[in-house]
Short mmCIF file of C-alpha atoms in Angstrom, two decimals:
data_model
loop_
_atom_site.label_atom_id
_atom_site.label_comp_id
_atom_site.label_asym_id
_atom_site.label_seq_id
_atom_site.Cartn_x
_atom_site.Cartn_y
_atom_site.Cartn_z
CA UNK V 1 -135.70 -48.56 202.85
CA UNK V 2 -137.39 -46.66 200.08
CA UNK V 3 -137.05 -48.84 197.05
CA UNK V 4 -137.28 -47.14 193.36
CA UNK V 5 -139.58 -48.57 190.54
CA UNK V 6 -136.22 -48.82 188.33
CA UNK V 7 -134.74 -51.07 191.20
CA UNK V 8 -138.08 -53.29 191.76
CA UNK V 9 -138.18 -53.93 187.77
CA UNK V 10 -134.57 -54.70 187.55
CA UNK V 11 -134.66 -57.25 190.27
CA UNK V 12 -137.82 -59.07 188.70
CA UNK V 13 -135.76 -58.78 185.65
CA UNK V 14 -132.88 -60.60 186.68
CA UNK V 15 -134.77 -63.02 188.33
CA UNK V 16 -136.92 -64.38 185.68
CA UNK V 17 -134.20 -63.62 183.01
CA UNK V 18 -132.05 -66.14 185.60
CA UNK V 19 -134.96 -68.61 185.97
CA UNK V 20 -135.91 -68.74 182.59
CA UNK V 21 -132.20 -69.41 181.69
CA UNK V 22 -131.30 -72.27 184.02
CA UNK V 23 -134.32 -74.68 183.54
CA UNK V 24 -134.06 -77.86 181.69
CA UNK V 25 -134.69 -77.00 178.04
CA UNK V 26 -137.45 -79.35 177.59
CA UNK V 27 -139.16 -77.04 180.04
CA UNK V 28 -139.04 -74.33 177.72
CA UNK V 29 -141.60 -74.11 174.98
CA UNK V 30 -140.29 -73.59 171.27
CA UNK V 31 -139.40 -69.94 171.59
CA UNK V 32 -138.41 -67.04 168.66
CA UNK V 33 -134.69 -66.26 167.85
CA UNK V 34 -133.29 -66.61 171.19
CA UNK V 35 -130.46 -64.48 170.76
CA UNK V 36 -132.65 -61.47 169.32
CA UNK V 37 -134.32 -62.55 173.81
CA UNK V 38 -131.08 -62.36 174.95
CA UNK V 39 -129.89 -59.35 173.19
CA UNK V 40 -133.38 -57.83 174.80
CA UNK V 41 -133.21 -59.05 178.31
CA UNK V 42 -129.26 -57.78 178.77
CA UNK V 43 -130.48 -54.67 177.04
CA UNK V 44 -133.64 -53.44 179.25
CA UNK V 45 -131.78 -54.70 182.45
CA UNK V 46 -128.30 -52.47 181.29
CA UNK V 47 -131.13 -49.28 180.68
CA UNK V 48 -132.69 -50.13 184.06
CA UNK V 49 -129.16 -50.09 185.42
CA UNK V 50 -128.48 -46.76 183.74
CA UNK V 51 -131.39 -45.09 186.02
CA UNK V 52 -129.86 -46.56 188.81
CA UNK V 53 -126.09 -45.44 188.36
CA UNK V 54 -125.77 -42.08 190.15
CA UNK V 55 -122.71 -41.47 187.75
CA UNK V 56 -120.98 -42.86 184.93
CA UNK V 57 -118.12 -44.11 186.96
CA UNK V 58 -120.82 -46.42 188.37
CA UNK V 59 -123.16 -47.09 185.72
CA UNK V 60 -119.63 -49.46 184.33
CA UNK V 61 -119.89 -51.13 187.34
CA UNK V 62 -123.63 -51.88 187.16
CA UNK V 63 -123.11 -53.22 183.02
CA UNK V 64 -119.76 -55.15 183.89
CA UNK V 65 -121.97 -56.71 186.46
CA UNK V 66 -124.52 -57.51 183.88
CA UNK V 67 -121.91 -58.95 181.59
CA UNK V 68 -120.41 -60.98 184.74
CA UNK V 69 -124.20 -61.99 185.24
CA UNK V 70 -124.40 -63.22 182.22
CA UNK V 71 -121.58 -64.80 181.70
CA UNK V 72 -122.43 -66.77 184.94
CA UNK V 73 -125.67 -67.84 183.60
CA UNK V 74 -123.79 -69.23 180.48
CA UNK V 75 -121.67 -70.78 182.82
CA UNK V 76 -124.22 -72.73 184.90
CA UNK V 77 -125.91 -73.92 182.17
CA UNK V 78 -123.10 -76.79 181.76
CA UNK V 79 -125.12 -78.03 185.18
CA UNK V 80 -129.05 -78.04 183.47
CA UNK V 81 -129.78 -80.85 181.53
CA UNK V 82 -130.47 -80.17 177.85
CA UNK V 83 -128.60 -77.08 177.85
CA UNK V 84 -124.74 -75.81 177.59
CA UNK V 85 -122.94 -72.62 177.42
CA UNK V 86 -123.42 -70.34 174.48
CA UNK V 87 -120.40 -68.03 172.93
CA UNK V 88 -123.28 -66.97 170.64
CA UNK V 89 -126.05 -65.82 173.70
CA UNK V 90 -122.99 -63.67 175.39
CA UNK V 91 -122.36 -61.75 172.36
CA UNK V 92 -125.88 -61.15 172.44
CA UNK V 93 -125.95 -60.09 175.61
CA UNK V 94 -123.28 -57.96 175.27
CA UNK V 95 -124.68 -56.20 172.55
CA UNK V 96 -127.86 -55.58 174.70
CA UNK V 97 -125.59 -54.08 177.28
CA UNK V 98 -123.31 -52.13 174.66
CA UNK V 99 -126.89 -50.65 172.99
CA UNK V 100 -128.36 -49.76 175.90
CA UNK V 101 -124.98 -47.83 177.22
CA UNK V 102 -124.94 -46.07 173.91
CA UNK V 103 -128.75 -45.43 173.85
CA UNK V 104 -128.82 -44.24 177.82
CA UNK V 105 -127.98 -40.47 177.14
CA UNK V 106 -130.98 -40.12 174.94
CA UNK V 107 -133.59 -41.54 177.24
CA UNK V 108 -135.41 -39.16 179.64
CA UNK V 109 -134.02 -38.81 182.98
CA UNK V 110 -130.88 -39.27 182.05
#
C-alpha cells in the first residue's frame, strides 16, 4: 500500500487535532483565540482532503466527514473533565471547511 504525503499529514492531523481536543482542559496550557485554532485545524485538514478527493462528488464526502468529525469531537467533550461542547468551535470549524472548499480550486494540483 503506497501511502501519499497528503494522506500521512492528514492522518497526523486528525490525530493530534483529536488528542489535543479531548484532554482535560487543565492539561492544556493558556492558548490564543481558540476558535481562530479551530477555524485552522478544520481548514488545513478540509485542503488536505481536497488533494485526496479524486472528484468533487467525493471531495463532499471527505468535508461532511470533517464536519461529522468535528461535530463528534464537540460531542465527546461532554465526557472530559473541564470541558463541554462548543456551538461556537463548530462554526469555526465549519468555516475552516467552507474556506478551504472555496479556496481548493486555486491551489496547485488542483
Amino acid at each position: 500500500m503506497n501511502l501519499s504525503w497528503e494522506l500521512i499529514v492528514f492522518l497526523l492531523g486528525i490525530s493530534a487535532i483529536s488528542i489535543g481536543c479531548l484532554v482535560p482542559a487543565a492539561w492544556l496550557p493558556p492558548l490564543p483565540n481558540d476558535k481562530v485554532l479551530h477555524f485552522l485545524a478544520f481548514g488545513a485538514l478540509a485542503l488536505l482532503a481536497t488533494r485526496l478527493a479524486r472528484d468533487w462528488a467525493e471531495q463532499r464526502y471527505w468535508l461532511l466527514g470533517l464536519l461529522l468529525a468535528g461535530w463528534a469531537i464537540e460531542v465527546l467533550q461532554n465526557l472530559v473533565p473541564g470541558r463541554k461542547f462548543c456551538w461556537r468551535d463548530m462554526s469555526a470549524n465549519a468555516a475552516g471547511i467552507a474556506a478551504a472548499a472555496f479556496l481548493s480550486p486555486l491551489m496547485p494540483g488542483h
